[in-house]
mmCIF file of C-alpha atoms and ligand atoms in Angstrom:
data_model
loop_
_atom_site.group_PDB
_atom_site.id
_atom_site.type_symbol
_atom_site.label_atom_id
_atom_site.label_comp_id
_atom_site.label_asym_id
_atom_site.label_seq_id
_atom_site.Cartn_x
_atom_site.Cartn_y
_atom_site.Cartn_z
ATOM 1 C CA UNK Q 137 15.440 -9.173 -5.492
ATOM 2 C CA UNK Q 138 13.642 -6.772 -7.436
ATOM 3 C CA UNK Q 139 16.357 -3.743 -8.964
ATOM 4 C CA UNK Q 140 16.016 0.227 -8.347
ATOM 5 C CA UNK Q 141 16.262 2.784 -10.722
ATOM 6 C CA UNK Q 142 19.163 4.718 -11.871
ATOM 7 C CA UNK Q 143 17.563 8.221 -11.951
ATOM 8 C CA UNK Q 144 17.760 11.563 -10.001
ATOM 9 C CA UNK Q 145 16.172 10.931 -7.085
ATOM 10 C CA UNK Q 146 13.670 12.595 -5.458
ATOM 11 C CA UNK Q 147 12.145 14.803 -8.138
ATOM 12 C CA UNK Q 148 10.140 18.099 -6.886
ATOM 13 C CA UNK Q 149 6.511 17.040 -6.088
ATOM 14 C CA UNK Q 150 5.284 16.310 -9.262
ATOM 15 C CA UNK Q 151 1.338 17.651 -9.091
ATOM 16 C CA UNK Q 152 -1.814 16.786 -10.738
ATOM 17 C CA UNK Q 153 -4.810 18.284 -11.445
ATOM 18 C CA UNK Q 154 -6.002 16.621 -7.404
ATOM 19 C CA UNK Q 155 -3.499 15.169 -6.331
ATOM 20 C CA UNK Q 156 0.526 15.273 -5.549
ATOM 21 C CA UNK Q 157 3.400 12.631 -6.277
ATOM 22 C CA UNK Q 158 6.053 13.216 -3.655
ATOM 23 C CA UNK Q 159 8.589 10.858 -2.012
ATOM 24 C CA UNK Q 160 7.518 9.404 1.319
ATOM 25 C CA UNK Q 161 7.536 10.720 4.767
ATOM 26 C CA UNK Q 162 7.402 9.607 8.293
ATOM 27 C CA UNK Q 163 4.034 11.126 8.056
ATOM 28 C CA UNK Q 164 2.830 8.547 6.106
ATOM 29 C CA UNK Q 165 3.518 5.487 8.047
ATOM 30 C CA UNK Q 166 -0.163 4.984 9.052
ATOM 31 C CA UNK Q 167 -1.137 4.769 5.997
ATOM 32 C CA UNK Q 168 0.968 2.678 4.642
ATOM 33 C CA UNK Q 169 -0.018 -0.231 7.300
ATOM 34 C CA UNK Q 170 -3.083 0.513 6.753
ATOM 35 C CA UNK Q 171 -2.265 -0.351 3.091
ATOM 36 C CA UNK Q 172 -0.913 -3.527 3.858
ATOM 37 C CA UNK Q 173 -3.378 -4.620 6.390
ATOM 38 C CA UNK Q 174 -6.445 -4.181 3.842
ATOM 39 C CA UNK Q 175 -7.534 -7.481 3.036
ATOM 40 C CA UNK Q 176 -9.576 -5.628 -0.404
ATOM 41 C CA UNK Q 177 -5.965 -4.151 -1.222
ATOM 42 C CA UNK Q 178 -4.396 -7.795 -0.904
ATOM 43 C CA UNK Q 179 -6.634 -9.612 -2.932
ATOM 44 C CA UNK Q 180 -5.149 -9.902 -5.505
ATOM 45 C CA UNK Q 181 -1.847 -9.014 -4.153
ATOM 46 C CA UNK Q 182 -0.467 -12.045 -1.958
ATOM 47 C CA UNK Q 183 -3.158 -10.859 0.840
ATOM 48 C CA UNK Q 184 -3.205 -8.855 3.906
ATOM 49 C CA UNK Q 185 -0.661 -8.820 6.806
ATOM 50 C CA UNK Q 186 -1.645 -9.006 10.130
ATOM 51 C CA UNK Q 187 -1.238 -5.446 11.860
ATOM 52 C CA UNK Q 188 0.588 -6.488 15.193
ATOM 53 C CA UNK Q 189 3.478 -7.587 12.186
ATOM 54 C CA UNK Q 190 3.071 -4.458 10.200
ATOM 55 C CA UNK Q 191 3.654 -2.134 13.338
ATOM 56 C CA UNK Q 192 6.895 -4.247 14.196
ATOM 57 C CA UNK Q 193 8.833 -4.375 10.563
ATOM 58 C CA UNK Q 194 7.498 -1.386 8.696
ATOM 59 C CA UNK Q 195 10.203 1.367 8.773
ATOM 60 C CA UNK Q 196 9.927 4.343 10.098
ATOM 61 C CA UNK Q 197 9.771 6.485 6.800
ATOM 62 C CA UNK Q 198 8.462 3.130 4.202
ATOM 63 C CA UNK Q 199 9.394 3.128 0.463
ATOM 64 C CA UNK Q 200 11.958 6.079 0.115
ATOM 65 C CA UNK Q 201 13.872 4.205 -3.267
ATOM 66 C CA UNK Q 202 14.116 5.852 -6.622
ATOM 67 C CA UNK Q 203 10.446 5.128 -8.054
ATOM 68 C CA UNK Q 204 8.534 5.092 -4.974
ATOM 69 C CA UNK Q 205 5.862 7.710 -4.897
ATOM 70 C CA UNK Q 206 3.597 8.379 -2.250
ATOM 71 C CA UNK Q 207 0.267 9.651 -3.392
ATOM 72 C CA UNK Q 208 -0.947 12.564 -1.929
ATOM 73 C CA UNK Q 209 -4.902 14.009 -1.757
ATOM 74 C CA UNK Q 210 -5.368 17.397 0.579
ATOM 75 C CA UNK Q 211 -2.055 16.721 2.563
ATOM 76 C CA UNK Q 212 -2.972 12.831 3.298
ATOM 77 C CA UNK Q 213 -1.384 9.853 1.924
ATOM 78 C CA UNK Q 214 -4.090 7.549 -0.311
ATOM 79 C CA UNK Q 215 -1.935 5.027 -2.326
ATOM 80 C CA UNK Q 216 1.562 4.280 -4.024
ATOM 81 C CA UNK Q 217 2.958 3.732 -6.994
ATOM 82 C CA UNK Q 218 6.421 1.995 -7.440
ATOM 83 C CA UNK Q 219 8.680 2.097 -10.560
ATOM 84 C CA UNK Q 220 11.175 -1.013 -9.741
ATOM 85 C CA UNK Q 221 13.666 -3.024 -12.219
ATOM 86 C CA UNK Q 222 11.425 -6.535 -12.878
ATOM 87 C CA UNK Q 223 14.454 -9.275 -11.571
ATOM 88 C CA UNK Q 224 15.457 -11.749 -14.703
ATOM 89 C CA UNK Q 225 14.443 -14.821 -12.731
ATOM 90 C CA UNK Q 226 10.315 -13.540 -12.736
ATOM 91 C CA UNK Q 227 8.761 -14.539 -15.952
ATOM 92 C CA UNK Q 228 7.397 -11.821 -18.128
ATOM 93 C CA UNK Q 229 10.222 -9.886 -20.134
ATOM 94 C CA UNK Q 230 10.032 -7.923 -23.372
ATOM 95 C CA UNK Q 231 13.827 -6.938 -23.596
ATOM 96 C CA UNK Q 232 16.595 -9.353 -23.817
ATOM 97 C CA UNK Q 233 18.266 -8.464 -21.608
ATOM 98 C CA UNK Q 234 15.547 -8.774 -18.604
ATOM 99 C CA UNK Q 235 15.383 -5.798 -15.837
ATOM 100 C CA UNK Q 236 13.010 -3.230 -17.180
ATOM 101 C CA UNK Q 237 10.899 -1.255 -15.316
ATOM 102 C CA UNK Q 238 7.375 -2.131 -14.023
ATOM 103 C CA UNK Q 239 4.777 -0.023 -13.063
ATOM 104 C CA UNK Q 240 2.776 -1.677 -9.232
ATOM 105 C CA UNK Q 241 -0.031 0.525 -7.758
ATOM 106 C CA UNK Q 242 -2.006 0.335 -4.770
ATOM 107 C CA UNK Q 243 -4.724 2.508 -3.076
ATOM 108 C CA UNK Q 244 -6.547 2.838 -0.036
ATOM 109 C CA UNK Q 245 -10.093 1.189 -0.892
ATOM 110 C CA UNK Q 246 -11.879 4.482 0.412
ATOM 111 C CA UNK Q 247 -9.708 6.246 -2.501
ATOM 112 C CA UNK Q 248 -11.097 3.439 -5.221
ATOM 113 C CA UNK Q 249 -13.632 4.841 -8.022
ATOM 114 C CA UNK Q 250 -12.539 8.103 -8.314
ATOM 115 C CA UNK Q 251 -10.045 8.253 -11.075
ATOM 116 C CA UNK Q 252 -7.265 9.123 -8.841
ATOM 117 C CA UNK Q 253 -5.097 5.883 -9.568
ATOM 118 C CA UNK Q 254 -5.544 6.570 -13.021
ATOM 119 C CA UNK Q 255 -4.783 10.572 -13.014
ATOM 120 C CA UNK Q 256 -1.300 9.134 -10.413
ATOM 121 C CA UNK Q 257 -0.349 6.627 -12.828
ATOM 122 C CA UNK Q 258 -0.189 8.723 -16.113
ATOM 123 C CA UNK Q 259 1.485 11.381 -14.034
ATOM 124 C CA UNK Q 260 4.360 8.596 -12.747
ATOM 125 C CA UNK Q 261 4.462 7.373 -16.564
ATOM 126 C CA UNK Q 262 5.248 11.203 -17.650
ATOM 127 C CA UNK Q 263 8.117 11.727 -15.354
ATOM 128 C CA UNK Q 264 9.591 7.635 -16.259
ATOM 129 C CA UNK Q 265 9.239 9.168 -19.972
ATOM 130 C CA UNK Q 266 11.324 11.941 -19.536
ATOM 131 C CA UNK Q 267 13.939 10.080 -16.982
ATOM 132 C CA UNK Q 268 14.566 7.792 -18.984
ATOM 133 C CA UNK Q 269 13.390 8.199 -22.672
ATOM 134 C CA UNK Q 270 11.945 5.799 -24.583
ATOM 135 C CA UNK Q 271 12.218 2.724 -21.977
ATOM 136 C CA UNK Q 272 9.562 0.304 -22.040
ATOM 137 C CA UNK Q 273 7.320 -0.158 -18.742
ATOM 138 C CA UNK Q 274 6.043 -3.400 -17.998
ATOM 139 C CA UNK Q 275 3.010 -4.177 -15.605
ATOM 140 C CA UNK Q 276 1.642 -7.689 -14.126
ATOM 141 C CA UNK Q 277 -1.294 -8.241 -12.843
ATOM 142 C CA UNK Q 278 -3.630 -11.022 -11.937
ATOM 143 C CA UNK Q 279 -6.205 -11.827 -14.698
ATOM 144 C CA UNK Q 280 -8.913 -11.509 -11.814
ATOM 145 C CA UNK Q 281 -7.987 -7.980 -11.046
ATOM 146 C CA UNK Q 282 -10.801 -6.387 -12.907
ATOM 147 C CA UNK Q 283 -9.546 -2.733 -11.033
ATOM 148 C CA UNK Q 284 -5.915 -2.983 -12.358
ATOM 149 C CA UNK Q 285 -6.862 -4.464 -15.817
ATOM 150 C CA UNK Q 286 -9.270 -1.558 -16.553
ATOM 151 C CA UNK Q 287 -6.739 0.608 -15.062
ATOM 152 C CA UNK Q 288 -3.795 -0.820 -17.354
ATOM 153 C CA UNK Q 289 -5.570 -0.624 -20.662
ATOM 154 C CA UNK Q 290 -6.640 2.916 -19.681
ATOM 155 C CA UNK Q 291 -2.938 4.027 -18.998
ATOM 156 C CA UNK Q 292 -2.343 3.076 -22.968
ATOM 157 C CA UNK Q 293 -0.421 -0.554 -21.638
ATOM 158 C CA UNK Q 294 -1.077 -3.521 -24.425
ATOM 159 C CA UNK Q 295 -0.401 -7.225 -23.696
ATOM 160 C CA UNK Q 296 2.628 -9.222 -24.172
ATOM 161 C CA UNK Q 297 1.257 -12.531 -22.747
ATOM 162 C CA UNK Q 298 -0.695 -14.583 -20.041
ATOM 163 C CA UNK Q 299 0.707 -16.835 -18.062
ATOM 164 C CA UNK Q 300 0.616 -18.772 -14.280
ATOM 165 C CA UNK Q 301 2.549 -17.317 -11.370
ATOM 166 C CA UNK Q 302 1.765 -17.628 -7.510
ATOM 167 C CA UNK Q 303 -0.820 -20.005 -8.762
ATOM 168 C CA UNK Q 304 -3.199 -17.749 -10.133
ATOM 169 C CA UNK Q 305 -3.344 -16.165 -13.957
ATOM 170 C CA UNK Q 306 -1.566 -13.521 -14.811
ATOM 171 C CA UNK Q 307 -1.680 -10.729 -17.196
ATOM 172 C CA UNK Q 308 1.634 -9.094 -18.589
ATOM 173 C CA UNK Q 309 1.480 -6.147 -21.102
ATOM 174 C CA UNK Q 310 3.919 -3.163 -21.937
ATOM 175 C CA UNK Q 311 4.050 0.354 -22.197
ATOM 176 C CA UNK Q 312 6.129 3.028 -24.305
ATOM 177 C CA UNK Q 313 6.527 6.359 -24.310
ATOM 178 C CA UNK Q 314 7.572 5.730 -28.008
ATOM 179 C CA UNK Q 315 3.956 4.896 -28.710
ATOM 180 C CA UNK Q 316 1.889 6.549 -27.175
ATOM 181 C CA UNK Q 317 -2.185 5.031 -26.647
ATOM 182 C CA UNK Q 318 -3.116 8.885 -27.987
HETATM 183 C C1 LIG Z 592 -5.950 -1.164 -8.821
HETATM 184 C C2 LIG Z 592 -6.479 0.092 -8.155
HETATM 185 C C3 LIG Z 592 -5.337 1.068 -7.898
HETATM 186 C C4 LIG Z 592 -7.535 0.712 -9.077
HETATM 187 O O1 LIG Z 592 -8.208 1.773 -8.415
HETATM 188 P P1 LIG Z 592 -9.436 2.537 -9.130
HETATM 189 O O2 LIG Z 592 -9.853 3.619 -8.255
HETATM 190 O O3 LIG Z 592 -10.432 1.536 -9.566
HETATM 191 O O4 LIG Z 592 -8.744 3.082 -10.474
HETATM 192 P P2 LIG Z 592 -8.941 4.429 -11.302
HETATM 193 O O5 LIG Z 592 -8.181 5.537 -10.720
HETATM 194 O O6 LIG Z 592 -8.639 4.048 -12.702
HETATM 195 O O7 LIG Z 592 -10.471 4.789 -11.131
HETATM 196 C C5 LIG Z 592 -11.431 4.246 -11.994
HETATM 197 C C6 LIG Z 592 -12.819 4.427 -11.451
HETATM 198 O O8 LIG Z 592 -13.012 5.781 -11.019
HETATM 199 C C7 LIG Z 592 -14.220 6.289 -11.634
HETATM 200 N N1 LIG Z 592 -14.114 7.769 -11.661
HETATM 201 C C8 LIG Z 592 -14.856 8.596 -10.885
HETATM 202 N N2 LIG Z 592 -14.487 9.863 -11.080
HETATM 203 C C9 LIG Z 592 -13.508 9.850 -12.012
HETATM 204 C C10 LIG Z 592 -12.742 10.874 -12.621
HETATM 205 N N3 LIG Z 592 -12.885 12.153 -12.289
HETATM 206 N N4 LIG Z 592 -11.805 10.504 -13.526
HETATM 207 C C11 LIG Z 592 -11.636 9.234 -13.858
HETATM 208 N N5 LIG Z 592 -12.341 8.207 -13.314
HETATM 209 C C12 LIG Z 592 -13.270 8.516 -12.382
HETATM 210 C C13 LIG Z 592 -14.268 5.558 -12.933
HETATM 211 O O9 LIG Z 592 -15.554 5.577 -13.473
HETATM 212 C C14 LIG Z 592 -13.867 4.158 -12.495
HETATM 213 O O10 LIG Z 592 -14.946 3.566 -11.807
HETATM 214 P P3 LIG Z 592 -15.392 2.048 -12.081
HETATM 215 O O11 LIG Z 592 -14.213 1.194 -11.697
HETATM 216 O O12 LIG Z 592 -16.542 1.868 -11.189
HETATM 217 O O13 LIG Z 592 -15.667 1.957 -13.531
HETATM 218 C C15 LIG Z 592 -7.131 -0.256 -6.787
HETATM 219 O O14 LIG Z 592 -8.219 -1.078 -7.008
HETATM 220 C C16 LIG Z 592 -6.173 -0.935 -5.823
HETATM 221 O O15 LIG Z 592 -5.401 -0.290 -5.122
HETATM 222 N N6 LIG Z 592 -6.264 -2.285 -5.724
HETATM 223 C C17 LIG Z 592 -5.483 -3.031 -4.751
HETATM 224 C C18 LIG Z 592 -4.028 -3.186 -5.134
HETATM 225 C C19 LIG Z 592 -3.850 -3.885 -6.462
HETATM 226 O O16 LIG Z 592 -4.500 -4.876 -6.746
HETATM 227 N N7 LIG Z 592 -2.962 -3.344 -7.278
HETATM 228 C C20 LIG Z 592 -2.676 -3.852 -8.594
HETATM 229 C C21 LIG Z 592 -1.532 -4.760 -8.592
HETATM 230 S S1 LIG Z 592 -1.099 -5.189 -10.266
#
């Protein structure tokens, strides 16, 4: 079971230079199974779900935890970023004592190639660096993932290690507001 964070929870709409971070809505249901039907979003990501199941078990206002933004373009939902506590039993740690935060993104394909993941995540990382100062952010992602590798090294994360989970390879690197990439 994967832990929330302890922070104050929701912040204002934190906005970009295109784009707002805001907690979810009912508003955005539609895109969010659209989300999770996309078999290019599941990839890499334990695959698509079959619609008919999506409409039956998706909430009526999805992801409203501390860490779950909803990523807004012109008053439409495109993507979401999570901020979650990694659970001890998943491999990949860099503190002792297990449970940090890790940084999972996903946007709607038609969104890809634009930069917007990239201008979301650094935003998310900003408002984890002043929440909770100094805490490392993790970040796995398949070796294969060619969009979320280029994305991680360009958010300033550096790897830990490389190892085998859900039977595929997997990259594991780090992040701190401590050290910043410049
Ligand atoms: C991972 C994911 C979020 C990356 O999306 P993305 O749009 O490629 O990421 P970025 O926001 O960093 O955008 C980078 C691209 O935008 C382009 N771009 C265009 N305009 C830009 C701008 N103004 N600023 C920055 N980049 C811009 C870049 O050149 C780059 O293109 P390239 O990939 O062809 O080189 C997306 O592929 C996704 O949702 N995948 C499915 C879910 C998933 O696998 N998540 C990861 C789990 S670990």
């Amino acid at each position: 079971m994967t832990g929330l964070l302890h922070v104050a929870w929701p912040p204002a709409p934190i906005k970009t230079e295109r784009l707002v971070l805001r907690e979810s809505e009912a508003r955005d249901r539609a895109a969010f199974i659209e989300l999770f039907a996309s078999p290019e979003v599941g990839t890499y990501v334990g695959g698509a779900r079959p619609r008919d199941e999506l409409e039956r078990v998706v909430p009526e206002v999805p992801g409203r935890r501390p860490g779950f933004f909803v990523i807004d373009l012109d008053g439409a939902m495109i993507g979401m970023i999570t901020l979650d506590r990694r659970a001890a039993e998943r491999r990949g740690h860099v503190r002792p004592d297990a449970g940090e935060a890790e940084l999972g993104y996903m946007f709607l394909p038609e969104a890809w190639g634009c930069g917007y993941a990239a201008e979301a995540c650094a935003a998310a990382l900003d408002w984890f660096a002043d929440a909770l100062p100094g805490e490392p952010v993790v970040l796995c992602a398949q070796n294969a993932n060619d969009r979320a590798m280029r994305l991680a090294a360009k958010l300033g994360f550096t790897e830990v290690e490389r190892f085998e989970e859900y039977g595929a390879e997997q990259w594991f690197g780090v992040w701190s507001s401590a050290t910043p990439s410049g």
